[in-house]
mmCIF file of C-alpha atoms in Angstrom:
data_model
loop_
_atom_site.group_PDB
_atom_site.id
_atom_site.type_symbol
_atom_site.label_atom_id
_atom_site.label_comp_id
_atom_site.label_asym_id
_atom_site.label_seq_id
_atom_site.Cartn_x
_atom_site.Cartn_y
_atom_site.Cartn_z
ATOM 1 C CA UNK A 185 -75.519 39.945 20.787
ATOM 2 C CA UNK A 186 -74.330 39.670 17.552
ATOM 3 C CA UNK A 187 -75.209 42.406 14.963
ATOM 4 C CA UNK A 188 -76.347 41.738 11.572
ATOM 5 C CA UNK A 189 -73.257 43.316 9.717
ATOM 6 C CA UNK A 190 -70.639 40.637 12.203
ATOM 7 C CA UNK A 191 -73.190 37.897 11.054
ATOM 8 C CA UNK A 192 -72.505 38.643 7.412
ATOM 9 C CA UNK A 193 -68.802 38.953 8.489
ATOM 10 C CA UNK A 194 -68.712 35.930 9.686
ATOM 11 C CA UNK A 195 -70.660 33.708 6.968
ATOM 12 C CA UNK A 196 -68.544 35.341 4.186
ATOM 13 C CA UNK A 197 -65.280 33.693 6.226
ATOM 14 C CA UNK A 198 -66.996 30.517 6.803
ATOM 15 C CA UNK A 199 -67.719 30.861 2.893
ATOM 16 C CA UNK A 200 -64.120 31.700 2.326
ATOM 17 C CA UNK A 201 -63.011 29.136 4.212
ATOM 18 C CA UNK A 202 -64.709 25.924 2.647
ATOM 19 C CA UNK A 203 -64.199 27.389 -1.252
ATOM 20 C CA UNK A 204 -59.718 27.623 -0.213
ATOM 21 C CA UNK A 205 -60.301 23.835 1.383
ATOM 22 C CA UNK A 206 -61.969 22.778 -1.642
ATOM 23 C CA UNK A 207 -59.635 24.804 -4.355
ATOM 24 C CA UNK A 208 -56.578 22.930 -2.325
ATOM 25 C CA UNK A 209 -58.065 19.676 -2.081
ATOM 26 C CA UNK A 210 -58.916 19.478 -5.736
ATOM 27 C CA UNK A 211 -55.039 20.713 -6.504
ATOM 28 C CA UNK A 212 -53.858 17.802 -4.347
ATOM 29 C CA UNK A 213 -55.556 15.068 -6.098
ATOM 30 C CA UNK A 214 -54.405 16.558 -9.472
ATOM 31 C CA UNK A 215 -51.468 16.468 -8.330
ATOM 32 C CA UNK A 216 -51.174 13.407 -7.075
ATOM 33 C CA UNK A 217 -52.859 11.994 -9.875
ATOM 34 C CA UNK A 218 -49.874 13.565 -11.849
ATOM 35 C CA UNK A 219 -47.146 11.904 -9.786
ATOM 36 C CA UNK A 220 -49.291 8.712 -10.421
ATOM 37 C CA UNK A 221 -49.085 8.790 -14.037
ATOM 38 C CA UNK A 222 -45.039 9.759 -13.821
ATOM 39 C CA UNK A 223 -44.851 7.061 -11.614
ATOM 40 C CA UNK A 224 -46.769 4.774 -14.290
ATOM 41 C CA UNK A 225 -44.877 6.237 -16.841
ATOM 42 C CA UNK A 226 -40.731 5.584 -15.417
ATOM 43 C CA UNK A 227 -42.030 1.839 -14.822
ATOM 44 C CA UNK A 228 -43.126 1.330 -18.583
ATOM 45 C CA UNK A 229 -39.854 2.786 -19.919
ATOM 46 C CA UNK A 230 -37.913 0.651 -17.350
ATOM 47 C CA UNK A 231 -39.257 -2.455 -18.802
ATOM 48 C CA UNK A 232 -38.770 -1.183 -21.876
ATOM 49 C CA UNK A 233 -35.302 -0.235 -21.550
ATOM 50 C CA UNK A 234 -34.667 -3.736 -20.067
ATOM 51 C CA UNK A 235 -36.614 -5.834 -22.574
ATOM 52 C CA UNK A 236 -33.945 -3.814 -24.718
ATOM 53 C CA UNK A 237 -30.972 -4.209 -23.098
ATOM 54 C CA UNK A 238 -31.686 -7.665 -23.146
ATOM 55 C CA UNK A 239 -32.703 -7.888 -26.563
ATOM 56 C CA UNK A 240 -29.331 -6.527 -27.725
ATOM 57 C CA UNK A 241 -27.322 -8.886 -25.169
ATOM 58 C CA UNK A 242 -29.198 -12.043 -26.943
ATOM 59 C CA UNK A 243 -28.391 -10.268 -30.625
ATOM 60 C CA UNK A 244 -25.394 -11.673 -32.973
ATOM 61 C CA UNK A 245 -23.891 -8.028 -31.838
ATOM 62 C CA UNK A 246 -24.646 -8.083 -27.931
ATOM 63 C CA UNK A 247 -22.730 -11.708 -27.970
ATOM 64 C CA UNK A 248 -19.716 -10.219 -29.714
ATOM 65 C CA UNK A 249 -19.670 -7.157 -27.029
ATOM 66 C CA UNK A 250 -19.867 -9.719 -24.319
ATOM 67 C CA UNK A 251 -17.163 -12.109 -26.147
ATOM 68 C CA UNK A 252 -14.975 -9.270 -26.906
ATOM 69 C CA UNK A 253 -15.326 -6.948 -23.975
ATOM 70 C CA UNK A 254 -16.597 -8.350 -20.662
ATOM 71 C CA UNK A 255 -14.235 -11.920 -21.774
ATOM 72 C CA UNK A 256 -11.674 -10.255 -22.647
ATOM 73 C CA UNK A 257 -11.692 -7.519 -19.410
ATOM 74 C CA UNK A 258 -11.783 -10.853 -17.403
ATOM 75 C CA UNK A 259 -8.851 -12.452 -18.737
ATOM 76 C CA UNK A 260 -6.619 -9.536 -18.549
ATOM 77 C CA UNK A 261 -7.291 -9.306 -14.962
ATOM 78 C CA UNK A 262 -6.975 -13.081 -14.730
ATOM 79 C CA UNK A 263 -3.009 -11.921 -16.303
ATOM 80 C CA UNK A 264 -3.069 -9.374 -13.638
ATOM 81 C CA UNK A 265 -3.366 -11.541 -10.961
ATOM 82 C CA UNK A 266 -1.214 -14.370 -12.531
ATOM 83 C CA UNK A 267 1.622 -12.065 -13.196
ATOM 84 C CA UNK A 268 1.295 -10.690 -9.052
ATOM 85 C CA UNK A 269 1.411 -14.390 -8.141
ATOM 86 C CA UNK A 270 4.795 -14.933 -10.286
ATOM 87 C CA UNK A 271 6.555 -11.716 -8.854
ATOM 88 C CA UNK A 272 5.435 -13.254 -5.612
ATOM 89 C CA UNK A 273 6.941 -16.675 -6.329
ATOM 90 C CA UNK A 274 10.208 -15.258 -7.642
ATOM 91 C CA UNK A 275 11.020 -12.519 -5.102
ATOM 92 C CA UNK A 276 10.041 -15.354 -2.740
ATOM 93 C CA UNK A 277 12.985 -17.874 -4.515
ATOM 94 C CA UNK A 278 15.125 -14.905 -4.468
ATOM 95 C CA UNK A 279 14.737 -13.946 -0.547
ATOM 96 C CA UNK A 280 15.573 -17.723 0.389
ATOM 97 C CA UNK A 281 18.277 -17.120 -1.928
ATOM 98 C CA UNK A 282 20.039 -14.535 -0.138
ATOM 99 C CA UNK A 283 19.025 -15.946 3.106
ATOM 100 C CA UNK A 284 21.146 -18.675 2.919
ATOM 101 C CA UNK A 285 23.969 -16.728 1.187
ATOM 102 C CA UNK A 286 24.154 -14.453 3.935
ATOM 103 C CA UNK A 287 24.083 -17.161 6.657
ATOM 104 C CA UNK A 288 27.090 -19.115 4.968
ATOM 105 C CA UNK A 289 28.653 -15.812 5.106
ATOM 106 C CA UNK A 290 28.558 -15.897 8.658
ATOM 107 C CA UNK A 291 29.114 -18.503 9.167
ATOM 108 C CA UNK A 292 32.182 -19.348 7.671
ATOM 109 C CA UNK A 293 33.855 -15.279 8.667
ATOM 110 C CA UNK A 294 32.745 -16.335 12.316
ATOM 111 C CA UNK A 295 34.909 -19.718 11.853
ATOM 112 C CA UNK A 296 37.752 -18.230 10.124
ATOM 113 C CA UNK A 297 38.141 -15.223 12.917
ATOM 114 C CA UNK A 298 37.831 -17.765 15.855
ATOM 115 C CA UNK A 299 41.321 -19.383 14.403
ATOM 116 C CA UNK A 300 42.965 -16.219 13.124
ATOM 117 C CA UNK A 301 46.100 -15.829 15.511
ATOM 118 C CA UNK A 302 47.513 -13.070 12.983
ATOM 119 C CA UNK A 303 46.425 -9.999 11.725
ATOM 120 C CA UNK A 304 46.783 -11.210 8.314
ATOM 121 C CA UNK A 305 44.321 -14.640 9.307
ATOM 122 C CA UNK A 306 41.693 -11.543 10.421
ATOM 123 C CA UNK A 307 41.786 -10.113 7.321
ATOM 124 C CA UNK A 308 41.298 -12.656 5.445
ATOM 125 C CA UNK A 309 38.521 -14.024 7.414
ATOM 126 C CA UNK A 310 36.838 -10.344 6.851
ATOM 127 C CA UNK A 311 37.656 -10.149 3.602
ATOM 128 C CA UNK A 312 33.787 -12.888 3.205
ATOM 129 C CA UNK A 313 32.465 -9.565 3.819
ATOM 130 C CA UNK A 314 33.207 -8.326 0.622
ATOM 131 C CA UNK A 315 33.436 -11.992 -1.203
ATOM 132 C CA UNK A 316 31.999 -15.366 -0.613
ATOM 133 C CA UNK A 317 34.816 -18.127 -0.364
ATOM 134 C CA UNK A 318 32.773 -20.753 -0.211
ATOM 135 C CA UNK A 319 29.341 -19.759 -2.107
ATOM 136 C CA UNK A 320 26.086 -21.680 -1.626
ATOM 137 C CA UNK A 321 25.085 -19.761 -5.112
ATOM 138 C CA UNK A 322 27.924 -19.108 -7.741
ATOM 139 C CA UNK A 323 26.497 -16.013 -9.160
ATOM 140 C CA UNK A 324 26.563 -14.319 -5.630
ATOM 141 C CA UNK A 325 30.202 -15.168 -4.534
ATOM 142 C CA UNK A 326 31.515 -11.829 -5.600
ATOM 143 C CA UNK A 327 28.379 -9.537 -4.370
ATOM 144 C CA UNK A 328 28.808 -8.208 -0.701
ATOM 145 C CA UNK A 329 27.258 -8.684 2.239
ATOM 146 C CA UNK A 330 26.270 -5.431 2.251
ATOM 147 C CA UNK A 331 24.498 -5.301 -0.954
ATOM 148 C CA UNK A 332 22.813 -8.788 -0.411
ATOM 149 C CA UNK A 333 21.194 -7.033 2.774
ATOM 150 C CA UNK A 334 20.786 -3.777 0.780
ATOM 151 C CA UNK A 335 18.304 -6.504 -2.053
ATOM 152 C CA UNK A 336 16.644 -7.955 0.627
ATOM 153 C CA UNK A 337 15.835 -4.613 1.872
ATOM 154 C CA UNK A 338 14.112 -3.816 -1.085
ATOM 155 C CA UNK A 339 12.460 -7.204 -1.586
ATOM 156 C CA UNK A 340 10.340 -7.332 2.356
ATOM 157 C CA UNK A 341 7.618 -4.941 3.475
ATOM 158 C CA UNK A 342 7.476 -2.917 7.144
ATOM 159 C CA UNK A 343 9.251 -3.482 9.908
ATOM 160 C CA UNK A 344 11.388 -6.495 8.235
ATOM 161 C CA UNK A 345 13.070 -3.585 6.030
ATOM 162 C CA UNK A 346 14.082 -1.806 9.392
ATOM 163 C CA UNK A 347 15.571 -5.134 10.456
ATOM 164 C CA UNK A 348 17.527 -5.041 7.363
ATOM 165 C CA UNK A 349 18.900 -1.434 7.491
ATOM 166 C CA UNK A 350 20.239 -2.011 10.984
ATOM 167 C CA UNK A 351 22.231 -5.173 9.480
ATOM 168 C CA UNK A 352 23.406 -2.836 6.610
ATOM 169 C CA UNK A 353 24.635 -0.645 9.567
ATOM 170 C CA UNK A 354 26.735 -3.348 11.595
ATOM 171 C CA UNK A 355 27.778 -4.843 8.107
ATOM 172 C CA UNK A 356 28.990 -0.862 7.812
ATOM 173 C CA UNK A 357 30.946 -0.896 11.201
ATOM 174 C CA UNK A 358 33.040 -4.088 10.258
ATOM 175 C CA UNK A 359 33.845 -2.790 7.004
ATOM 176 C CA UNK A 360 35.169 0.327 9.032
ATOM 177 C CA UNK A 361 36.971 -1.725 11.204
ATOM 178 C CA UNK A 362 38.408 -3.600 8.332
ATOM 179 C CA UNK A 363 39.564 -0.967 7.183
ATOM 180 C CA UNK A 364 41.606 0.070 10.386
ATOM 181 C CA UNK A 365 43.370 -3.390 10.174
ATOM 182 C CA UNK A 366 44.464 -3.328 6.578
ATOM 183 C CA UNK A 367 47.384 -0.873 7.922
ATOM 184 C CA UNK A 368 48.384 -3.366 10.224
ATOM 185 C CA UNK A 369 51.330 -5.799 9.035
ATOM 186 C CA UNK A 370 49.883 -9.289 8.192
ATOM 187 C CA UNK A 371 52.430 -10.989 10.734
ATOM 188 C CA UNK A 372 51.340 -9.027 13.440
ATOM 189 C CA UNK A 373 49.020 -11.189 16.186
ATOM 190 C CA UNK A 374 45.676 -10.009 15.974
ATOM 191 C CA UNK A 375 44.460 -8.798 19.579
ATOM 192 C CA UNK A 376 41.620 -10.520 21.469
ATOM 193 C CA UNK A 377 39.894 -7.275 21.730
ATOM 194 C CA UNK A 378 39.626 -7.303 18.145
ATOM 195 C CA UNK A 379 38.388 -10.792 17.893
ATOM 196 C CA UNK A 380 35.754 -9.641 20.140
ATOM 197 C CA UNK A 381 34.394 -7.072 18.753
ATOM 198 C CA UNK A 382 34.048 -8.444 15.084
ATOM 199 C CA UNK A 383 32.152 -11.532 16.749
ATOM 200 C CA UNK A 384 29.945 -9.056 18.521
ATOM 201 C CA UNK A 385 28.986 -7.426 15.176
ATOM 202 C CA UNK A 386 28.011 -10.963 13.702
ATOM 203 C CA UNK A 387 25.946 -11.983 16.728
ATOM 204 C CA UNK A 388 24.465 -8.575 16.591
ATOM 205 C CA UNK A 389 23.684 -9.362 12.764
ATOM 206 C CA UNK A 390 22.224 -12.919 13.543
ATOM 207 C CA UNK A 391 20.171 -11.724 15.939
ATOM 208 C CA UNK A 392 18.036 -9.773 13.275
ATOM 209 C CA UNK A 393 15.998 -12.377 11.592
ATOM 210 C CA UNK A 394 13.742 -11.722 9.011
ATOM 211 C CA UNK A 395 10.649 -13.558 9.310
ATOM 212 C CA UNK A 396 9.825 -12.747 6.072
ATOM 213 C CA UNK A 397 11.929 -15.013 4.526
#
């Protein structure tokens, strides 16, 4: 049985208890009532603002900041993107260009070394690598092979570049090999080993096409 001192106990926490719910309800719907005037408030400004923004857009000075800045900012990346397109079209030109340079290289140092019975006929069927006897494109006749591989090269993206160094490379063996045979006397007949082994180089050259171009 409960005493009269644990009664009082008791009522003054029930007391205690109902004054803290009422003290926190009362600071949650001021609060909230705060939030909902903040609320209120940011949506009045952001009409405002925008009624703004838009009045200075439709203003003699909003149309000159659209004329002279968002107009302008498109064209010059309009220019952007017509100048990419004309370094596209021109190193384009250029690759076809070289292509076909290089292929009437081949072709006619592949001709010239299936005939050569001397040493001097080799040499001067080698001697396309280093100058074009017959050029497709005038302004190319005295560039060599070496360097129209080494433009291309420069010209192609990924794995065509690889393609490109390894013709570099086998361009780079028959120059070596040209070498060797300018200290043979021109009367001398060229051996069949020789032969070979130049043709293998320009095979080995054909063989890397770049689908690039």
């Amino acid at each position: 049985m409960l005493t009269d001192e644990k009664k009082k106990l008791i009522e003054l926490e029930e007391r205690y208890r109902h004054e803290l719910k009422k003290s926190l309800e009362a600071e949650g719907g001021s609060i909230s009532k705060v939030v909902d005037e903040v609320v209120s408030e940011l949506k009045v400004e952001k009409a405002r603002l925008g009624a703004q923004i838009m009045g200075f857009l439709n203003s003699s000075v909003g149309m000159w900041f659209l004329s002279s800045v968002v107009i302008t900012g498109g064209a010059a990346v309009f220019q952007q993107i017509q100048h990419k397109y004309e370094t596209e079209q021109k190193n384009q030109a250029q690759l076809v260009t070289y292509k076909f340079e290089i292929e009437n290289r081949l072709d006619n140092m592949e001709y010239a070394l299936r005939r050569a019975k001397t040493v001097g006929d080799a040499k001067d069927a080698l001697d396309r690598l280093f100058k074009s006897k017959f050029p497709l494109t005038p302004e190319l006749q005295n560039r060599s092979l070496g360097s129209l591989y080494l433009n291309i090269y420069e010209l192609v993206p990924g794995t065509q570049q690889q393609k490109a160094k390894a013709a570099i490379d086998f361009i780079r063996e028959m120059e070596d090999a040209e070498y060797l045979l300018q200290s043979e006397p021109n009367e001398k007949v060229v051996g069949e080993q020789e032969k070979i082994r130049f043709n293998k180089l320009i095979q080995s050259i054909r063989a890397l096409k770049l689908n690039a171009i």
